[in-house]
PDB file of C-alpha atoms in Angstrom:
ATOM      1  CA  UNK S   1      96.206  83.286 134.183  1.00 41.00           C
ATOM      2  CA  UNK S   2      95.280  83.127 130.478  1.00 54.00           C
ATOM      3  CA  UNK S   3      97.378  80.989 128.176  1.00 69.00           C
ATOM      4  CA  UNK S   4      99.610  83.034 125.883  1.00 82.00           C
ATOM      5  CA  UNK S   5      98.493  82.392 122.327  1.00 94.00           C
ATOM      6  CA  UNK S   6     101.116  81.881 119.629  1.00 98.00           C
ATOM      7  CA  UNK S   7     100.864  84.228 116.643  1.00 99.00           C
ATOM      8  CA  UNK S   8     102.032  83.604 113.083  1.00 99.00           C
ATOM      9  CA  UNK S   9     102.285  86.643 110.796  1.00 99.00           C
ATOM     10  CA  UNK S  10     101.617  86.087 107.091  1.00 99.00           C
ATOM     11  CA  UNK S  11     102.694  88.620 104.431  1.00 99.00           C
ATOM     12  CA  UNK S  12     101.821  87.946 100.768  1.00 98.00           C
ATOM     13  CA  UNK S  13     104.290  89.774  98.498  1.00 98.00           C
ATOM     14  CA  UNK S  14     104.603  90.585  94.813  1.00 97.00           C
ATOM     15  CA  UNK S  15     107.426  92.979  93.828  1.00 96.00           C
ATOM     16  CA  UNK S  16     107.494  94.817  97.155  1.00 97.00           C
ATOM     17  CA  UNK S  17     111.198  95.654  97.409  1.00 97.00           C
ATOM     18  CA  UNK S  18     110.451  99.287  98.296  1.00 94.00           C
ATOM     19  CA  UNK S  19     107.986  98.454 101.077  1.00 95.00           C
ATOM     20  CA  UNK S  20     108.974  95.196 102.742  1.00 98.00           C
ATOM     21  CA  UNK S  21     111.873  96.478 104.882  1.00 98.00           C
ATOM     22  CA  UNK S  22     109.733  99.028 106.754  1.00 97.00           C
ATOM     23  CA  UNK S  23     107.100  96.345 107.314  1.00 98.00           C
ATOM     24  CA  UNK S  24     109.607  93.856 108.721  1.00 99.00           C
ATOM     25  CA  UNK S  25     111.284  96.553 110.821  1.00 98.00           C
ATOM     26  CA  UNK S  26     107.947  97.164 112.549  1.00 98.00           C
ATOM     27  CA  UNK S  27     107.688  93.441 113.306  1.00 99.00           C
ATOM     28  CA  UNK S  28     111.214  93.438 114.724  1.00 98.00           C
ATOM     29  CA  UNK S  29     110.122  96.105 117.249  1.00 98.00           C
ATOM     30  CA  UNK S  30     107.293  94.034 118.764  1.00 98.00           C
ATOM     31  CA  UNK S  31     106.918  94.001 122.552  1.00 98.00           C
ATOM     32  CA  UNK S  32     106.180  90.266 122.235  1.00 97.00           C
ATOM     33  CA  UNK S  33     107.753  88.436 119.326  1.00 98.00           C
ATOM     34  CA  UNK S  34     105.497  86.401 117.033  1.00 98.00           C
ATOM     35  CA  UNK S  35     106.025  82.667 116.751  1.00 98.00           C
ATOM     36  CA  UNK S  36     106.975  83.093 113.103  1.00 99.00           C
ATOM     37  CA  UNK S  37     106.825  85.496 110.180  1.00 99.00           C
ATOM     38  CA  UNK S  38     106.040  83.916 106.816  1.00 99.00           C
ATOM     39  CA  UNK S  39     106.627  85.957 103.668  1.00 99.00           C
ATOM     40  CA  UNK S  40     104.800  84.361 100.741  1.00 99.00           C
ATOM     41  CA  UNK S  41     106.581  85.155  97.485  1.00 98.00           C
ATOM     42  CA  UNK S  42     104.007  85.344  94.690  1.00 97.00           C
ATOM     43  CA  UNK S  43     106.383  85.367  91.679  1.00 97.00           C
ATOM     44  CA  UNK S  44     108.297  88.538  92.559  1.00 97.00           C
ATOM     45  CA  UNK S  45     110.892  89.596  89.994  1.00 97.00           C
ATOM     46  CA  UNK S  46     112.611  92.268  92.090  1.00 97.00           C
ATOM     47  CA  UNK S  47     114.702  92.136  95.285  1.00 98.00           C
ATOM     48  CA  UNK S  48     111.790  91.517  97.668  1.00 98.00           C
ATOM     49  CA  UNK S  49     112.958  88.061  98.727  1.00 98.00           C
ATOM     50  CA  UNK S  50     116.593  89.084  99.103  1.00 98.00           C
ATOM     51  CA  UNK S  51     115.575  91.923 101.419  1.00 98.00           C
ATOM     52  CA  UNK S  52     113.235  89.709 103.448  1.00 99.00           C
ATOM     53  CA  UNK S  53     115.865  86.978 103.753  1.00 98.00           C
ATOM     54  CA  UNK S  54     118.150  89.399 105.606  1.00 98.00           C
ATOM     55  CA  UNK S  55     115.786  89.226 108.601  1.00 99.00           C
ATOM     56  CA  UNK S  56     116.594  86.189 110.721  1.00 98.00           C
ATOM     57  CA  UNK S  57     113.008  85.762 111.935  1.00 98.00           C
ATOM     58  CA  UNK S  58     111.547  85.513 108.416  1.00 99.00           C
ATOM     59  CA  UNK S  59     110.624  82.299 106.620  1.00 99.00           C
ATOM     60  CA  UNK S  60     110.086  82.653 102.872  1.00 99.00           C
ATOM     61  CA  UNK S  61     107.799  80.303 100.969  1.00 99.00           C
ATOM     62  CA  UNK S  62     106.680  80.485  97.348  1.00 98.00           C
ATOM     63  CA  UNK S  63     103.231  80.355  95.765  1.00 98.00           C
ATOM     64  CA  UNK S  64     103.421  80.007  91.956  1.00 97.00           C
ATOM     65  CA  UNK S  65      99.707  80.615  91.309  1.00 96.00           C
ATOM     66  CA  UNK S  66      99.418  84.344  90.770  1.00 95.00           C
ATOM     67  CA  UNK S  67      97.086  86.255  93.070  1.00 94.00           C
ATOM     68  CA  UNK S  68      96.911  87.427  96.647  1.00 94.00           C
ATOM     69  CA  UNK S  69      94.190  84.901  97.490  1.00 95.00           C
ATOM     70  CA  UNK S  70      96.526  82.045  96.516  1.00 96.00           C
ATOM     71  CA  UNK S  71      99.441  83.581  98.424  1.00 97.00           C
ATOM     72  CA  UNK S  72      97.241  84.115 101.480  1.00 97.00           C
ATOM     73  CA  UNK S  73      96.030  80.527 101.427  1.00 97.00           C
ATOM     74  CA  UNK S  74      99.576  79.181 101.097  1.00 98.00           C
ATOM     75  CA  UNK S  75     100.724  81.270 104.046  1.00 98.00           C
ATOM     76  CA  UNK S  76      97.761  80.284 106.193  1.00 99.00           C
ATOM     77  CA  UNK S  77      98.375  76.601 105.374  1.00 98.00           C
ATOM     78  CA  UNK S  78     102.008  76.903 106.461  1.00 99.00           C
ATOM     79  CA  UNK S  79     101.239  78.754 109.714  1.00 99.00           C
ATOM     80  CA  UNK S  80     101.864  76.950 113.008  1.00 98.00           C
ATOM     81  CA  UNK S  81     100.529  79.558 115.437  1.00 98.00           C
ATOM     82  CA  UNK S  82      97.151  79.229 117.117  1.00 98.00           C
ATOM     83  CA  UNK S  83      96.410  82.723 115.762  1.00 99.00           C
ATOM     84  CA  UNK S  84      97.184  83.780 112.183  1.00 99.00           C
ATOM     85  CA  UNK S  85      97.920  87.476 111.735  1.00 99.00           C
ATOM     86  CA  UNK S  86      97.644  88.801 108.189  1.00 98.00           C
ATOM     87  CA  UNK S  87      99.151  92.051 106.911  1.00 98.00           C
ATOM     88  CA  UNK S  88     100.292  93.532 103.597  1.00 97.00           C
ATOM     89  CA  UNK S  89     103.859  94.326 102.584  1.00 97.00           C
ATOM     90  CA  UNK S  90     103.276  98.064 103.061  1.00 96.00           C
ATOM     91  CA  UNK S  91     101.685  97.605 106.505  1.00 97.00           C
ATOM     92  CA  UNK S  92     103.566  98.961 109.498  1.00 97.00           C
ATOM     93  CA  UNK S  93     102.206  97.494 112.706  1.00 98.00           C
ATOM     94  CA  UNK S  94     102.247  99.141 116.131  1.00 98.00           C
ATOM     95  CA  UNK S  95     104.863  97.838 118.577  1.00 98.00           C
ATOM     96  CA  UNK S  96     102.166  96.122 120.666  1.00 98.00           C
ATOM     97  CA  UNK S  97     100.415  94.479 117.696  1.00 98.00           C
ATOM     98  CA  UNK S  98     101.159  90.866 118.635  1.00 98.00           C
ATOM     99  CA  UNK S  99     100.519  91.575 122.305  1.00 98.00           C
ATOM    100  CA  UNK S 100      97.161  93.193 121.473  1.00 98.00           C
ATOM    101  CA  UNK S 101      96.118  90.188 119.378  1.00 98.00           C
ATOM    102  CA  UNK S 102      96.929  87.823 122.229  1.00 98.00           C
ATOM    103  CA  UNK S 103      95.020  89.958 124.712  1.00 98.00           C
ATOM    104  CA  UNK S 104      91.939  90.366 122.515  1.00 98.00           C
ATOM    105  CA  UNK S 105      91.601  86.682 121.660  1.00 98.00           C
ATOM    106  CA  UNK S 106      92.137  85.701 125.291  1.00 97.00           C
ATOM    107  CA  UNK S 107      89.495  88.150 126.535  1.00 96.00           C
ATOM    108  CA  UNK S 108      86.990  87.406 123.771  1.00 97.00           C
ATOM    109  CA  UNK S 109      86.889  83.630 123.546  1.00 96.00           C
ATOM    110  CA  UNK S 110      83.816  83.698 121.277  1.00 96.00           C
ATOM    111  CA  UNK S 111      85.604  85.716 118.582  1.00 96.00           C
ATOM    112  CA  UNK S 112      87.002  83.861 115.566  1.00 98.00           C
ATOM    113  CA  UNK S 113      88.620  86.814 113.803  1.00 98.00           C
ATOM    114  CA  UNK S 114      89.215  90.517 114.187  1.00 96.00           C
ATOM    115  CA  UNK S 115      90.201  93.468 112.075  1.00 94.00           C
ATOM    116  CA  UNK S 116      92.009  96.504 113.435  1.00 92.00           C
ATOM    117  CA  UNK S 117      92.174 100.225 112.849  1.00 86.00           C
ATOM    118  CA  UNK S 118      94.039 101.666 109.873  1.00 86.00           C
ATOM    119  CA  UNK S 119      96.044 104.857 109.521  1.00 88.00           C
ATOM    120  CA  UNK S 120      97.965 106.193 106.536  1.00 87.00           C
ATOM    121  CA  UNK S 121     101.662 107.022 106.444  1.00 82.00           C
ATOM    122  CA  UNK S 122     101.721 108.193 102.828  1.00 76.00           C
ATOM    123  CA  UNK S 123      99.538 111.312 102.583  1.00 76.00           C
ATOM    124  CA  UNK S 124      99.852 114.974 103.429  1.00 80.00           C
ATOM    125  CA  UNK S 125      97.328 116.000 106.053  1.00 77.00           C
ATOM    126  CA  UNK S 126      97.321 112.456 107.380  1.00 74.00           C
ATOM    127  CA  UNK S 127      95.668 113.465 110.673  1.00 81.00           C
ATOM    128  CA  UNK S 128      92.597 114.632 108.735  1.00 83.00           C
ATOM    129  CA  UNK S 129      92.516 111.500 106.581  1.00 79.00           C
ATOM    130  CA  UNK S 130      93.106 109.227 109.555  1.00 78.00           C
ATOM    131  CA  UNK S 131      90.201 110.815 111.433  1.00 82.00           C
ATOM    132  CA  UNK S 132      87.997 110.568 108.338  1.00 80.00           C
ATOM    133  CA  UNK S 133      88.891 106.905 107.933  1.00 77.00           C
ATOM    134  CA  UNK S 134      88.145 106.185 111.604  1.00 77.00           C
ATOM    135  CA  UNK S 135      84.707 107.803 111.271  1.00 80.00           C
ATOM    136  CA  UNK S 136      84.004 105.810 108.099  1.00 76.00           C
ATOM    137  CA  UNK S 137      84.988 102.543 109.771  1.00 72.00           C
ATOM    138  CA  UNK S 138      82.856 103.351 112.800  1.00 73.00           C
ATOM    139  CA  UNK S 139      79.926 103.939 110.438  1.00 73.00           C
ATOM    140  CA  UNK S 140      80.528 100.620 108.693  1.00 69.00           C
ATOM    141  CA  UNK S 141      80.871  98.800 112.013  1.00 66.00           C
ATOM    142  CA  UNK S 142      77.552 100.238 113.198  1.00 69.00           C
ATOM    143  CA  UNK S 143      75.809  99.552 109.887  1.00 66.00           C
ATOM    144  CA  UNK S 144      77.114  96.016 109.549  1.00 62.00           C
ATOM    145  CA  UNK S 145      76.266  95.063 113.133  1.00 62.00           C
ATOM    146  CA  UNK S 146      76.648  91.285 113.122  1.00 60.00           C
ATOM    147  CA  UNK S 147      78.113  91.218 109.609  1.00 71.00           C
ATOM    148  CA  UNK S 148      81.601  92.591 110.110  1.00 80.00           C
ATOM    149  CA  UNK S 149      84.284  92.891 107.429  1.00 84.00           C
ATOM    150  CA  UNK S 150      87.951  91.945 107.571  1.00 91.00           C
ATOM    151  CA  UNK S 151      90.776  94.011 106.089  1.00 91.00           C
ATOM    152  CA  UNK S 152      93.769  92.047 104.903  1.00 94.00           C
ATOM    153  CA  UNK S 153      96.211  94.815 105.814  1.00 96.00           C
ATOM    154  CA  UNK S 154      95.465  94.414 109.524  1.00 97.00           C
ATOM    155  CA  UNK S 155      93.611  91.305 110.675  1.00 98.00           C
ATOM    156  CA  UNK S 156      93.932  88.082 112.639  1.00 99.00           C
ATOM    157  CA  UNK S 157      92.034  84.793 112.726  1.00 99.00           C
ATOM    158  CA  UNK S 158      92.098  81.671 114.879  1.00 98.00           C
ATOM    159  CA  UNK S 159      93.851  78.940 112.901  1.00 98.00           C
ATOM    160  CA  UNK S 160      91.271  76.361 113.976  1.00 98.00           C
ATOM    161  CA  UNK S 161      88.433  78.512 112.646  1.00 98.00           C
ATOM    162  CA  UNK S 162      90.271  79.143 109.386  1.00 98.00           C
ATOM    163  CA  UNK S 163      90.661  75.363 109.010  1.00 97.00           C
ATOM    164  CA  UNK S 164      86.917  74.913 109.376  1.00 97.00           C
ATOM    165  CA  UNK S 165      86.069  77.115 106.366  1.00 96.00           C
ATOM    166  CA  UNK S 166      89.198  76.849 104.187  1.00 95.00           C
ATOM    167  CA  UNK S 167      87.534  74.911 101.383  1.00 94.00           C
ATOM    168  CA  UNK S 168      84.493  77.212 101.386  1.00 92.00           C
ATOM    169  CA  UNK S 169      86.287  80.444 100.505  1.00 93.00           C
ATOM    170  CA  UNK S 170      86.139  81.704  96.932  1.00 90.00           C
ATOM    171  CA  UNK S 171      88.918  81.714  94.347  1.00 88.00           C
ATOM    172  CA  UNK S 172      87.710  84.411  91.973  1.00 83.00           C
ATOM    173  CA  UNK S 173      88.814  87.719  90.515  1.00 81.00           C
ATOM    174  CA  UNK S 174      86.789  90.881  90.950  1.00 84.00           C
ATOM    175  CA  UNK S 175      86.047  90.363  94.628  1.00 88.00           C
ATOM    176  CA  UNK S 176      87.900  91.277  97.797  1.00 90.00           C
ATOM    177  CA  UNK S 177      89.343  88.087  99.272  1.00 93.00           C
ATOM    178  CA  UNK S 178      89.349  89.514 102.794  1.00 93.00           C
ATOM    179  CA  UNK S 179      85.648  90.448 102.548  1.00 90.00           C
ATOM    180  CA  UNK S 180      84.969  86.990 101.119  1.00 93.00           C
ATOM    181  CA  UNK S 181      86.735  85.395 104.081  1.00 95.00           C
ATOM    182  CA  UNK S 182      84.594  87.413 106.482  1.00 93.00           C
ATOM    183  CA  UNK S 183      81.398  86.388 104.697  1.00 92.00           C
ATOM    184  CA  UNK S 184      82.251  82.684 104.843  1.00 94.00           C
ATOM    185  CA  UNK S 185      83.221  82.896 108.500  1.00 95.00           C
ATOM    186  CA  UNK S 186      79.912  84.495 109.387  1.00 91.00           C
ATOM    187  CA  UNK S 187      77.923  82.094 107.226  1.00 91.00           C
ATOM    188  CA  UNK S 188      79.402  79.382 109.458  1.00 93.00           C
ATOM    189  CA  UNK S 189      78.270  81.302 112.565  1.00 93.00           C
ATOM    190  CA  UNK S 190      81.752  82.532 113.479  1.00 95.00           C
ATOM    191  CA  UNK S 191      82.038  85.959 115.099  1.00 94.00           C
ATOM    192  CA  UNK S 192      84.224  88.828 113.876  1.00 93.00           C
ATOM    193  CA  UNK S 193      85.146  91.878 115.926  1.00 92.00           C
ATOM    194  CA  UNK S 194      86.333  95.334 114.889  1.00 89.00           C
ATOM    195  CA  UNK S 195      89.226  96.190 117.219  1.00 92.00           C
ATOM    196  CA  UNK S 196      90.444  99.805 116.890  1.00 89.00           C
ATOM    197  CA  UNK S 197      93.166  99.109 119.481  1.00 94.00           C
ATOM    198  CA  UNK S 198      94.878  96.798 116.965  1.00 97.00           C
ATOM    199  CA  UNK S 199      96.791  99.545 115.202  1.00 96.00           C
ATOM    200  CA  UNK S 200      98.611  99.604 111.890  1.00 96.00           C
ATOM    201  CA  UNK S 201      99.365 102.063 109.114  1.00 94.00           C
ATOM    202  CA  UNK S 202      99.424 101.494 105.367  1.00 92.00           C
ATOM    203  CA  UNK S 203     100.392 103.297 102.168  1.00 89.00           C
ATOM    204  CA  UNK S 204      97.525 104.674 100.084  1.00 85.00           C
ATOM    205  CA  UNK S 205      99.014 103.398  96.825  1.00 85.00           C
ATOM    206  CA  UNK S 206      95.636 102.554  95.313  1.00 84.00           C
ATOM    207  CA  UNK S 207      95.253 106.232  94.312  1.00 87.00           C
ATOM    208  CA  UNK S 208      98.176 105.777  91.905  1.00 87.00           C
ATOM    209  CA  UNK S 209      95.599 104.140  89.632  1.00 86.00           C
ATOM    210  CA  UNK S 210      93.216 106.117  87.435  1.00 90.00           C
ATOM    211  CA  UNK S 211      89.921 107.330  88.885  1.00 88.00           C
ATOM    212  CA  UNK S 212      88.149 104.628  86.862  1.00 91.00           C
ATOM    213  CA  UNK S 213      90.343 101.847  88.233  1.00 90.00           C
ATOM    214  CA  UNK S 214      90.052 103.265  91.754  1.00 88.00           C
ATOM    215  CA  UNK S 215      86.247 103.346  91.426  1.00 87.00           C
ATOM    216  CA  UNK S 216      86.196  99.750  90.198  1.00 88.00           C
ATOM    217  CA  UNK S 217      88.374  98.689  93.132  1.00 86.00           C
ATOM    218  CA  UNK S 218      86.126 100.397  95.687  1.00 83.00           C
ATOM    219  CA  UNK S 219      82.920  99.014  94.154  1.00 82.00           C
ATOM    220  CA  UNK S 220      84.342  95.503  94.404  1.00 84.00           C
ATOM    221  CA  UNK S 221      83.175  95.806  98.022  1.00 80.00           C
ATOM    222  CA  UNK S 222      79.500  95.670  97.078  1.00 77.00           C
ATOM    223  CA  UNK S 223      80.252  93.236  94.251  1.00 82.00           C
ATOM    224  CA  UNK S 224      81.724  90.802  96.766  1.00 82.00           C
ATOM    225  CA  UNK S 225      78.464  90.773  98.695  1.00 78.00           C
ATOM    226  CA  UNK S 226      76.423  90.455  95.484  1.00 78.00           C
ATOM    227  CA  UNK S 227      78.527  87.460  94.419  1.00 81.00           C
ATOM    228  CA  UNK S 228      77.362  85.711  97.563  1.00 77.00           C
ATOM    229  CA  UNK S 229      73.721  86.406  96.827  1.00 74.00           C
ATOM    230  CA  UNK S 230      73.568  89.273  99.286  1.00 66.00           C
ATOM    231  CA  UNK S 231      71.542  92.348  98.451  1.00 57.00           C
ATOM    232  CA  UNK S 232      73.710  95.337  97.525  1.00 52.00           C
ATOM    233  CA  UNK S 233      72.949  96.995 100.795  1.00 58.00           C
ATOM    234  CA  UNK S 234      71.842 100.619 100.617  1.00 59.00           C
ATOM    235  CA  UNK S 235      73.916 101.494 103.660  1.00 64.00           C
ATOM    236  CA  UNK S 236      77.097 100.564 101.808  1.00 71.00           C
ATOM    237  CA  UNK S 237      76.743 102.972  98.896  1.00 74.00           C
ATOM    238  CA  UNK S 238      76.974 106.311 100.761  1.00 79.00           C
ATOM    239  CA  UNK S 239      80.279 105.198 102.278  1.00 79.00           C
ATOM    240  CA  UNK S 240      81.664 103.804  99.017  1.00 82.00           C
ATOM    241  CA  UNK S 241      80.716 106.802  96.886  1.00 82.00           C
ATOM    242  CA  UNK S 242      82.094 109.154  99.516  1.00 84.00           C
ATOM    243  CA  UNK S 243      85.467 107.409  99.221  1.00 86.00           C
ATOM    244  CA  UNK S 244      85.262 107.590  95.418  1.00 88.00           C
ATOM    245  CA  UNK S 245      84.365 111.301  95.542  1.00 88.00           C
ATOM    246  CA  UNK S 246      87.437 111.909  97.705  1.00 87.00           C
ATOM    247  CA  UNK S 247      89.748 110.420  95.056  1.00 87.00           C
ATOM    248  CA  UNK S 248      91.025 113.776  93.677  1.00 89.00           C
ATOM    249  CA  UNK S 249      91.849 115.042  97.167  1.00 86.00           C
ATOM    250  CA  UNK S 250      93.372 111.720  98.213  1.00 86.00           C
ATOM    251  CA  UNK S 251      95.532 111.590  95.094  1.00 89.00           C
ATOM    252  CA  UNK S 252      96.624 115.210  95.553  1.00 87.00           C
ATOM    253  CA  UNK S 253      97.544 114.560  99.203  1.00 87.00           C
ATOM    254  CA  UNK S 254      99.376 111.386  98.212  1.00 86.00           C
ATOM    255  CA  UNK S 255     101.345 113.131  95.453  1.00 87.00           C
ATOM    256  CA  UNK S 256     102.269 115.977  97.811  1.00 87.00           C
ATOM    257  CA  UNK S 257     103.636 113.452 100.269  1.00 82.00           C
ATOM    258  CA  UNK S 258     105.517 111.624  97.519  1.00 77.00           C
ATOM    259  CA  UNK S 259     107.112 114.882  96.402  1.00 73.00           C
ATOM    260  CA  UNK S 260     108.153 115.676  99.952  1.00 61.00           C
ATOM    261  CA  UNK S 261     109.504 112.154 100.394  1.00 58.00           C
ATOM    262  CA  UNK S 262     111.499 112.468  97.171  1.00 50.00           C
ATOM    263  CA  UNK S 263     113.100 115.674  98.416  1.00 44.00           C
ATOM    264  CA  UNK S 264     114.274 113.675 101.427  1.00 50.00           C
ATOM    265  CA  UNK S 265     115.497 110.883  99.117  1.00 48.00           C
ATOM    266  CA  UNK S 266     112.881 108.420 100.322  1.00 51.00           C
ATOM    267  CA  UNK S 267     111.777 105.993  97.580  1.00 52.00           C
ATOM    268  CA  UNK S 268     108.227 105.992  96.260  1.00 52.00           C
ATOM    269  CA  UNK S 269     106.503 102.651  96.791  1.00 51.00           C
ATOM    270  CA  UNK S 270     105.022 102.871  93.321  1.00 53.00           C
ATOM    271  CA  UNK S 271     101.861 101.458  91.790  1.00 51.00           C
ATOM    272  CA  UNK S 272     100.261  98.607  93.683  1.00 54.00           C
ATOM    273  CA  UNK S 273      98.814  95.637  91.826  1.00 57.00           C
ATOM    274  CA  UNK S 274      95.071  95.451  92.416  1.00 55.00           C
ATOM    275  CA  UNK S 275      94.705  92.650  95.009  1.00 56.00           C
ATOM    276  CA  UNK S 276      91.265  91.742  93.647  1.00 52.00           C
ATOM    277  CA  UNK S 277      92.766  90.499  90.373  1.00 57.00           C
ATOM    278  CA  UNK S 278      94.994  87.570  89.557  1.00 56.00           C
ATOM    279  CA  UNK S 279      96.267  85.607  86.562  1.00 46.00           C
ATOM    280  CA  UNK S 280      95.666  81.966  87.493  1.00 53.00           C
TER     281      UNK S 280
END
């Protein structure tokens, strides 16, 4: 019988009082409880920490250096589990999320990290957008082949493998820290797997930004690879520009959902700080 792997869940937060409760509620519903849940407070000025502290299974730590990459690193350093799960404050994980992570890492001993499927809980016509996203991710998985990406909203990594590349990862603005992590893992010959059975949903708050800011955020994907001396792969651009072209429809669908949510007195999660930027 395979050994049950312990799982730590890390959640970097910055002013997430409107999102964190739903995220933690989804963790509370897990079929197998994680070893620990670490919320990393990255200088929040709202009630995020007070809300998180109401959950008995949550440990709150602070990271004074502003930026999700710093908060992530602090959380990973504090983790005690053999597997580190990483999600965002607006992520809602499936009830078998921890169980699926344990199963996947037990069955695939050669895998160092994995990234799961993403759905959206914040848009009208979400079934269409979820299907479109699944097709896009399948395309990226096929195009990348041995060079898989990680998505910080729904990923997990072996703590021992994180320890082996911790000092190699980049501390820089204008790149995606989760993509950067994937690149450094694979440069060290670690394997990453795309696991659609690891399910989670997120809020599409990035479309609250202007089209220009949204475009910049999306193109950080190719910029991350370029920063590492990788060619700006031709296969990446059709997917990225397709996402950018969908911005008006995505924003319209998001605003429709927000209007419907407001009529039901559900709070808007508001503008999300671009995770590829930081102060320090």
